[in-house]
GROMACS .gro file of C-alpha atoms in nm:
model
  371
    1MET     CA    1   0.011  -0.028   0.031
    2PRO     CA    2   0.163   0.336  -0.083
    3ASP     CA    3   0.277   0.573   0.226
    4TYR     CA    4  -0.012   0.835   0.112
    5LEU     CA    5  -0.272   0.580   0.196
    6GLN     CA    6  -0.121   0.393   0.529
    7GLN     CA    7  -0.129   0.692   0.720
    8TYR     CA    8  -0.533   0.701   0.643
    9PHE     CA    9  -0.591   0.317   0.666
   10THR     CA   10  -0.416   0.256   1.007
   11LEU     CA   11  -0.517  -0.027   1.245
   12ASP     CA   12  -0.713   0.225   1.441
   13ASN     CA   13  -0.903   0.418   1.145
   14ILE     CA   14  -0.982   0.065   1.005
   15ILE     CA   15  -1.168  -0.048   1.325
   16GLN     CA   16  -1.358   0.311   1.345
   17ILE     CA   17  -1.496   0.261   1.008
   18GLY     CA   18  -1.599  -0.041   1.063
   19ILE     CA   19  -1.808   0.075   1.378
   20SER     CA   20  -1.928   0.351   1.182
   21LEU     CA   21  -2.069   0.086   0.909
   22ALA     CA   22  -2.200  -0.131   1.235
   23ILE     CA   23  -2.371   0.161   1.345
   24LEU     CA   24  -2.576   0.244   1.038
   25LEU     CA   25  -2.627  -0.129   0.989
   26VAL     CA   26  -2.791  -0.121   1.292
   27PHE     CA   27  -2.983   0.183   1.241
   28LEU     CA   28  -3.122   0.030   0.924
   29ILE     CA   29  -3.212  -0.307   1.086
   30LEU     CA   30  -3.375  -0.053   1.346
   31ARG     CA   31  -3.612   0.087   1.046
   32LYS     CA   32  -3.712  -0.226   0.955
   33LEU     CA   33  -3.806  -0.320   1.286
   34PHE     CA   34  -3.996   0.011   1.346
   35THR     CA   35  -4.157  -0.049   1.005
   36ARG     CA   36  -4.265  -0.387   1.074
   37TYR     CA   37  -4.336  -0.444   1.430
   38PHE     CA   38  -4.358  -0.109   1.676
   39PHE     CA   39  -4.536   0.066   1.389
   40ASN     CA   40  -4.825  -0.208   1.359
   41LEU     CA   41  -4.802  -0.256   1.699
   42LEU     CA   42  -4.905   0.144   1.755
   43PHE     CA   43  -5.127   0.183   1.490
   44ASN     CA   44  -5.351  -0.125   1.662
   45LEU     CA   45  -5.341   0.017   1.999
   46THR     CA   46  -5.457   0.366   1.829
   47ASN     CA   47  -5.716   0.183   1.627
   48ARG     CA   48  -5.991   0.277   1.841
   49PRO     CA   49  -6.261   0.528   1.821
   50LYS     CA   50  -6.148   0.702   2.157
   51THR     CA   51  -5.796   0.726   2.006
   52GLU     CA   52  -5.852   0.829   1.661
   53ILE     CA   53  -5.672   1.160   1.692
   54PHE     CA   54  -5.328   0.921   1.792
   55LYS     CA   55  -5.402   0.708   1.478
   56GLN     CA   56  -5.369   1.045   1.237
   57VAL     CA   57  -5.046   1.138   1.410
   58VAL     CA   58  -4.888   0.804   1.401
   59LEU     CA   59  -5.019   0.782   1.015
   60ALA     CA   60  -4.862   1.171   0.954
   61PHE     CA   61  -4.545   1.066   1.122
   62ASP     CA   62  -4.501   0.705   0.982
   63LYS     CA   63  -4.300   0.788   0.676
   64PRO     CA   64  -4.065   1.091   0.857
   65ALA     CA   65  -3.991   0.826   1.133
   66ARG     CA   66  -3.878   0.592   0.917
   67TRP     CA   67  -3.650   0.811   0.774
   68PHE     CA   68  -3.535   0.964   1.097
   69PHE     CA   69  -3.377   0.648   1.186
   70VAL     CA   70  -3.171   0.675   0.846
   71ALA     CA   71  -3.085   1.002   0.964
   72LEU     CA   72  -2.930   0.939   1.293
   73GLY     CA   73  -2.774   0.607   1.185
   74LEU     CA   74  -2.575   0.846   0.911
   75PHE     CA   75  -2.558   1.108   1.143
   76LEU     CA   76  -2.388   0.893   1.434
   77ALA     CA   77  -2.174   0.713   1.181
   78ILE     CA   78  -2.010   0.992   1.059
   79ARG     CA   79  -1.921   1.117   1.424
   80TYR     CA   80  -1.760   0.770   1.453
   81SER     CA   81  -1.580   0.763   1.097
   82PRO     CA   82  -1.175   0.919   1.131
   83PHE     CA   83  -1.193   1.130   0.839
   84LEU     CA   84  -1.466   1.396   0.916
   85ASP     CA   85  -1.384   1.511   1.254
   86GLU     CA   86  -1.327   1.865   1.141
   87GLN     CA   87  -1.684   1.859   0.987
   88ILE     CA   88  -1.866   1.756   1.272
   89PRO     CA   89  -2.005   2.112   1.343
   90VAL     CA   90  -2.144   2.142   0.949
   91ILE     CA   91  -2.260   1.764   0.977
   92SER     CA   92  -2.450   1.852   1.295
   93LYS     CA   93  -2.603   2.148   1.154
   94ILE     CA   94  -2.721   1.896   0.842
   95TYR     CA   95  -2.858   1.659   1.089
   96ARG     CA   96  -3.081   1.929   1.309
   97SER     CA   97  -3.212   2.067   0.932
   98LEU     CA   98  -3.310   1.691   0.831
   99ILE     CA   99  -3.474   1.645   1.189
  100VAL     CA  100  -3.659   2.027   1.129
  101ALA     CA  101  -3.736   1.882   0.765
  102LEU     CA  102  -3.881   1.561   0.837
  103LEU     CA  103  -4.119   1.671   1.162
  104CYS     CA  104  -4.201   1.965   0.898
  105TRP     CA  105  -4.320   1.664   0.687
  106GLY     CA  106  -4.546   1.489   0.947
  107LEU     CA  107  -4.688   1.817   1.020
  108CYS     CA  108  -4.753   1.856   0.620
  109ASN     CA  109  -4.954   1.491   0.676
  110LEU     CA  110  -5.149   1.577   0.950
  111THR     CA  111  -5.292   1.910   0.806
  112ALA     CA  112  -5.370   1.748   0.484
  113THR     CA  113  -5.747   1.778   0.396
  114SER     CA  114  -5.840   1.438   0.430
  115SER     CA  115  -5.679   1.417   0.754
  116PHE     CA  116  -5.928   1.371   1.076
  117ILE     CA  117  -5.823   1.706   1.253
  118PHE     CA  118  -6.030   1.884   1.034
  119HIS     CA  119  -6.322   1.678   1.089
  120LYS     CA  120  -6.252   1.662   1.472
  121VAL     CA  121  -6.221   2.072   1.440
  122ASN     CA  122  -6.571   2.071   1.284
  123GLN     CA  123  -6.718   1.846   1.533
  124ARG     CA  124  -6.599   2.032   1.814
  125PHE     CA  125  -6.675   2.374   1.760
  126GLU     CA  126  -6.958   2.322   1.498
  127LEU     CA  127  -6.786   2.491   1.233
  128ASP     CA  128  -6.954   2.492   0.847
  129MET     CA  129  -6.661   2.348   0.699
  130ASP     CA  130  -6.707   2.245   0.350
  131ASP     CA  131  -6.523   2.141   0.121
  132ILE     CA  132  -6.375   2.463  -0.035
  133LEU     CA  133  -6.267   2.600   0.327
  134ALA     CA  134  -6.077   2.279   0.442
  135PRO     CA  135  -5.857   2.241   0.151
  136PHE     CA  136  -5.819   2.627   0.175
  137LEU     CA  137  -5.754   2.564   0.537
  138SER     CA  138  -5.509   2.278   0.484
  139LYS     CA  139  -5.328   2.513   0.228
  140LEU     CA  140  -5.272   2.791   0.465
  141LEU     CA  141  -5.174   2.581   0.727
  142ARG     CA  142  -4.870   2.387   0.512
  143PHE     CA  143  -4.750   2.757   0.429
  144VAL     CA  144  -4.702   2.847   0.742
  145ILE     CA  145  -4.554   2.505   0.856
  146ILE     CA  146  -4.296   2.515   0.581
  147ALA     CA  147  -4.224   2.875   0.621
  148LEU     CA  148  -4.130   2.816   0.993
  149SER     CA  149  -3.920   2.516   0.880
  150VAL     CA  150  -3.717   2.706   0.633
  151SER     CA  151  -3.695   2.980   0.887
  152VAL     CA  152  -3.575   2.798   1.179
  153ILE     CA  153  -3.312   2.559   0.949
  154ALA     CA  154  -3.212   2.974   0.810
  155GLN     CA  155  -3.129   3.045   1.145
  156GLU     CA  156  -2.971   2.696   1.229
  157PHE     CA  157  -2.707   2.835   0.936
  158ASN     CA  158  -2.654   3.176   1.069
  159TYR     CA  159  -2.863   3.318   0.827
  160ASP     CA  160  -3.014   3.657   0.951
  161VAL     CA  161  -3.367   3.624   0.942
  162ASN     CA  162  -3.452   3.968   1.107
  163GLY     CA  163  -3.264   4.088   0.812
  164PHE     CA  164  -3.417   3.924   0.567
  165VAL     CA  165  -3.769   4.031   0.712
  166ALA     CA  166  -3.638   4.411   0.699
  167GLY     CA  167  -3.555   4.394   0.338
  168LEU     CA  168  -3.900   4.256   0.268
  169GLY     CA  169  -4.046   4.568   0.459
  170LEU     CA  170  -3.822   4.817   0.243
  171GLY     CA  171  -3.949   4.639  -0.047
  172GLY     CA  172  -4.314   4.541   0.023
  173LEU     CA  173  -4.445   4.845  -0.162
  174ALA     CA  174  -4.274   4.751  -0.466
  175PHE     CA  175  -4.392   4.375  -0.418
  176ALA     CA  176  -4.732   4.516  -0.324
  177LEU     CA  177  -4.770   4.714  -0.712
  178ALA     CA  178  -4.595   4.399  -0.847
  179ALA     CA  179  -4.868   4.135  -0.705
  180LYS     CA  180  -5.154   4.370  -0.668
  181ASP     CA  181  -5.333   4.062  -0.916
  182THR     CA  182  -5.199   3.822  -0.667
  183ILE     CA  183  -5.349   3.950  -0.336
  184SER     CA  184  -5.663   4.028  -0.531
  185ASN     CA  185  -5.671   3.696  -0.629
  186PHE     CA  186  -5.635   3.583  -0.267
  187PHE     CA  187  -5.880   3.805  -0.100
  188GLY     CA  188  -6.141   3.710  -0.354
  189GLY     CA  189  -6.068   3.321  -0.271
  190ILE     CA  190  -6.137   3.427   0.088
  191ILE     CA  191  -6.431   3.610   0.016
  192ILE     CA  192  -6.563   3.306  -0.180
  193ILE     CA  193  -6.500   3.051   0.130
  194THR     CA  194  -6.671   3.300   0.376
  195GLU     CA  195  -6.978   3.359   0.163
  196LYS     CA  196  -6.981   3.039   0.071
  197PRO     CA  197  -7.179   3.080  -0.310
  198PHE     CA  198  -7.075   2.751  -0.405
  199THR     CA  199  -6.869   2.448  -0.300
  200ILE     CA  200  -6.694   2.151  -0.485
  201GLY     CA  201  -6.920   1.978  -0.700
  202ASP     CA  202  -7.209   2.257  -0.741
  203TRP     CA  203  -7.293   2.327  -1.112
  204VAL     CA  204  -7.275   2.731  -1.128
  205GLU     CA  205  -7.306   2.992  -1.387
  206THR     CA  206  -7.147   3.316  -1.423
  207SER     CA  207  -7.137   3.555  -1.727
  208THR     CA  208  -6.747   3.411  -1.760
  209VAL     CA  209  -6.819   3.035  -1.713
  210THR     CA  210  -7.097   2.759  -1.684
  211GLY     CA  211  -6.974   2.455  -1.538
  212SER     CA  212  -6.921   2.217  -1.212
  213VAL     CA  213  -6.678   2.375  -0.959
  214GLU     CA  214  -6.384   2.162  -0.899
  215ASP     CA  215  -6.133   2.321  -0.699
  216ILE     CA  216  -6.041   2.621  -0.533
  217THR     CA  217  -5.682   2.782  -0.489
  218PHE     CA  218  -5.518   3.083  -0.332
  219ARG     CA  219  -5.544   3.247  -0.673
  220SER     CA  220  -5.816   3.110  -0.900
  221THR     CA  221  -6.123   2.855  -0.854
  222ARG     CA  222  -6.146   2.555  -1.175
  223PHE     CA  223  -6.424   2.473  -1.334
  224ARG     CA  224  -6.530   2.181  -1.551
  225THR     CA  225  -6.827   2.278  -1.797
  226ALA     CA  226  -7.057   2.067  -1.983
  227GLN     CA  227  -6.852   1.967  -2.288
  228GLY     CA  228  -6.557   1.851  -2.068
  229ALA     CA  229  -6.348   2.151  -2.077
  230LEU     CA  230  -6.146   2.255  -1.779
  231VAL     CA  231  -6.172   2.644  -1.734
  232THR     CA  232  -5.956   2.844  -1.458
  233VAL     CA  233  -6.159   3.197  -1.343
  234PRO     CA  234  -5.905   3.414  -1.104
  235ASN     CA  235  -6.101   3.453  -0.759
  236SER     CA  236  -6.073   3.845  -0.797
  237THR     CA  237  -6.341   3.811  -1.107
  238LEU     CA  238  -6.537   3.547  -0.945
  239SER     CA  239  -6.590   3.814  -0.658
  240MET     CA  240  -6.696   4.042  -0.877
  241GLU     CA  241  -6.938   3.861  -1.064
  242ALA     CA  242  -7.332   3.727  -1.032
  243ILE     CA  243  -7.331   3.363  -0.937
  244THR     CA  244  -7.611   3.155  -1.002
  245ASN     CA  245  -7.573   2.814  -0.804
  246TRP     CA  246  -7.785   2.601  -0.994
  247THR     CA  247  -7.720   2.286  -0.766
  248ARG     CA  248  -7.895   2.471  -0.480
  249MET     CA  249  -8.229   2.491  -0.614
  250THR     CA  250  -8.493   2.343  -0.382
  251LYS     CA  251  -8.697   2.249  -0.674
  252ARG     CA  252  -8.684   2.272  -1.045
  253GLN     CA  253  -8.917   2.443  -1.281
  254ILE     CA  254  -9.096   2.306  -1.587
  255THR     CA  255  -9.329   2.545  -1.777
  256PHE     CA  256  -9.431   2.541  -2.139
  257SER     CA  257  -9.728   2.547  -2.370
  258ILE     CA  258  -9.980   2.365  -2.580
  259HIS     CA  259 -10.170   2.446  -2.902
  260VAL     CA  260 -10.584   2.298  -2.910
  261SER     CA  261 -10.761   2.350  -3.235
  262TYR     CA  262 -11.003   2.563  -3.239
  263ALA     CA  263 -11.245   2.288  -3.324
  264THR     CA  264 -11.246   2.141  -3.031
  265PRO     CA  265 -11.561   2.194  -2.773
  266ILE     CA  266 -11.556   2.414  -2.527
  267GLU     CA  267 -11.665   2.166  -2.249
  268ASN     CA  268 -11.418   1.919  -2.371
  269LEU     CA  269 -11.149   2.193  -2.292
  270GLU     CA  270 -11.279   2.310  -1.954
  271ARG     CA  271 -11.286   1.892  -1.874
  272SER     CA  272 -10.946   1.838  -2.004
  273ILE     CA  273 -10.784   2.129  -1.813
  274HIS     CA  274 -10.967   2.040  -1.434
  275SER     CA  275 -10.823   1.700  -1.509
  276LEU     CA  276 -10.487   1.777  -1.624
  277ARG     CA  277 -10.459   2.008  -1.257
  278THR     CA  278 -10.560   1.707  -1.079
  279MET     CA  279 -10.338   1.485  -1.245
  280LEU     CA  280 -10.059   1.717  -1.156
  281LEU     CA  281 -10.146   1.735  -0.826
  282GLU     CA  282 -10.151   1.354  -0.757
  283HIS     CA  283  -9.834   1.336  -0.911
  284GLU     CA  284  -9.588   1.221  -0.673
  285GLY     CA  285  -9.303   1.381  -0.832
  286VAL     CA  286  -9.468   1.726  -0.900
  287ASP     CA  287  -9.421   1.991  -0.608
  288ASN     CA  288  -9.798   2.048  -0.489
  289GLU     CA  289  -9.729   2.458  -0.374
  290THR     CA  290  -9.737   2.615  -0.748
  291ILE     CA  291  -9.916   2.429  -0.993
  292MET     CA  292 -10.055   2.643  -1.302
  293VAL     CA  293 -10.276   2.501  -1.596
  294ASN     CA  294 -10.479   2.788  -1.750
  295PHE     CA  295 -10.645   2.867  -2.118
  296ASP     CA  296 -10.455   3.179  -2.119
  297THR     CA  297 -10.447   3.296  -2.505
  298PHE     CA  298 -10.640   3.309  -2.825
  299ALA     CA  299 -10.383   3.285  -3.064
  300ASP     CA  300 -10.406   3.289  -3.467
  301SER     CA  301 -10.521   2.940  -3.525
  302TYR     CA  302 -10.569   2.794  -3.165
  303TYR     CA  303 -10.616   2.825  -2.785
  304ASN     CA  304 -10.295   2.810  -2.561
  305LEU     CA  305 -10.285   2.601  -2.311
  306PHE     CA  306 -10.016   2.732  -2.033
  307PHE     CA  307  -9.849   2.457  -1.780
  308ASN     CA  308  -9.627   2.600  -1.526
  309PHE     CA  309  -9.519   2.348  -1.201
  310TYR     CA  310  -9.223   2.235  -1.043
  311THR     CA  311  -9.052   1.912  -0.939
  312LYS     CA  312  -8.932   1.806  -0.627
  313THR     CA  313  -8.611   1.648  -0.750
  314THR     CA  314  -8.354   1.868  -0.874
  315VAL     CA  315  -8.148   1.623  -1.022
  316TRP     CA  316  -8.161   1.682  -1.410
  317ALA     CA  317  -8.196   1.280  -1.493
  318GLU     CA  318  -8.472   1.243  -1.273
  319ASN     CA  319  -8.644   1.594  -1.370
  320LEU     CA  320  -8.649   1.428  -1.736
  321ASN     CA  321  -8.815   1.127  -1.631
  322ILE     CA  322  -9.096   1.313  -1.439
  323ARG     CA  323  -9.128   1.517  -1.721
  324GLU     CA  324  -9.151   1.238  -1.995
  325ASP     CA  325  -9.424   1.063  -1.740
  326ILE     CA  326  -9.608   1.392  -1.795
  327ASN     CA  327  -9.635   1.446  -2.120
  328TYR     CA  328  -9.757   1.073  -2.190
  329LYS     CA  329 -10.036   1.131  -1.931
  330ILE     CA  330 -10.125   1.472  -2.101
  331ILE     CA  331 -10.182   1.308  -2.430
  332GLU     CA  332 -10.402   1.032  -2.287
  333ILE     CA  333 -10.622   1.307  -2.098
  334LEU     CA  334 -10.640   1.513  -2.386
  335GLY     CA  335 -10.713   1.208  -2.645
  336ALA     CA  336 -10.965   1.099  -2.403
  337GLU     CA  337 -11.139   1.430  -2.401
  338GLY     CA  338 -11.153   1.428  -2.783
  339VAL     CA  339 -10.911   1.753  -2.780
  340GLN     CA  340 -10.723   1.796  -3.110
  341PHE     CA  341 -10.404   1.950  -3.125
  342ALA     CA  342 -10.346   2.249  -3.344
  343TYR     CA  343 -10.045   2.241  -3.612
  344PRO     CA  344  -9.891   2.535  -3.730
  345GLY     CA  345 -10.068   2.651  -4.098
  346GLN     CA  346 -10.262   2.886  -4.296
  347MET     CA  347 -10.625   2.935  -4.433
  348VAL     CA  348 -10.636   3.007  -4.799
  349VAL     CA  349 -10.964   3.099  -4.995
  350VAL     CA  350 -10.993   3.070  -5.353
  351LYS     CA  351 -11.252   3.199  -5.545
  352GLN     CA  352 -11.405   3.083  -5.847
  353LYS     CA  353 -11.423   3.345  -6.195
  354HIS     CA  354 -11.778   3.315  -6.177
  355GLU     CA  355 -11.800   3.395  -5.807
  356SER     CA  356 -11.921   3.747  -5.772
  357ASP     CA  357 -11.766   4.007  -5.489
  358PRO     CA  358 -12.108   4.058  -5.278
  359PHE     CA  359 -11.911   4.399  -5.166
  360GLN     CA  360 -11.883   4.462  -5.551
  361VAL     CA  361 -12.209   4.413  -5.653
  362ASN     CA  362 -12.369   4.619  -5.364
  363LEU     CA  363 -12.098   4.930  -5.475
  364ASN     CA  364 -12.233   4.892  -5.870
  365LYS     CA  365 -12.604   4.895  -5.713
  366GLU     CA  366 -12.549   5.201  -5.559
  367GLU     CA  367 -12.364   5.398  -5.836
  368LYS     CA  368 -12.653   5.343  -6.109
  369GLU     CA  369 -12.932   5.461  -5.814
  370ARG     CA  370 -12.686   5.778  -5.821
  371ALA     CA  371 -12.702   5.801  -6.191
   0.00000   0.00000   0.00000
């Protein structure tokens, strides 16, 4: 072995390298044992209704805890390494930064949208936390956790966070001017969340877009249109527009007209209208509060029957089925009463050449008498 290598690979150094590798191997084995036995034991102990919050904590810190064993094993192995004595302070800072990052990872998992913490807070304080507010709070909490973690790591490496904050204060005005659209979108999102004009899955119509709400972020809201397209609208735009939420209808309106021929006897027409009203009142899918069936207009070539009522369901497919059933019953009732539908048409009167016009004959007689 060359002389310059012999000074490194002495017997003591080889023993220390062996100890370092053994330490790393032990912690890798502990990681396996933790995953297979200890974690499963904790999960079984906390898999009860009364300990649901502890179960969520265990699940959130599962992967960070596994990587903690790797980080700790590497740190201890490096400390026993004979070649990195001078780098121990830097390695210690890196190790502490990794611990902060792992804690940040676990807390971010704990504050996920699907986390039990939001359900627990909602149940405990009786908050109306819907599918929009929960993701928004989740992203806000994650942002705070990550910002604090970055701040702690920066201070670990002797970075002056206070000076950075002071620098932000000096550049705050320029930043605000440059990011005014982003800020307005952020506050627009807050308005949408607090006023709750819609939630995830609602069918919404505005002057900008019509579609189903898929997601809301700090900057924008995403909609899925009837054609399947994904439309992203800035929150500041939505907060300034009139929003129609069709999903929150309590009932769905049906209105139409039927044209009845003038050849229909008036008695048959009256009986038909009465039967149609009775049919709608007795229909299980129709709301009984507002039912209108009226003969409302004399048109050019037909009587006009006006219908206006509401279905109890707001689901479009169910509404169509009810409407179809009512249409069939209308045909049956009008057919039973001998009522004929009127069709669009015009009446054309054709005169023969030998036929005289009564008005013209009278006019000729008056002229002769005057003469």
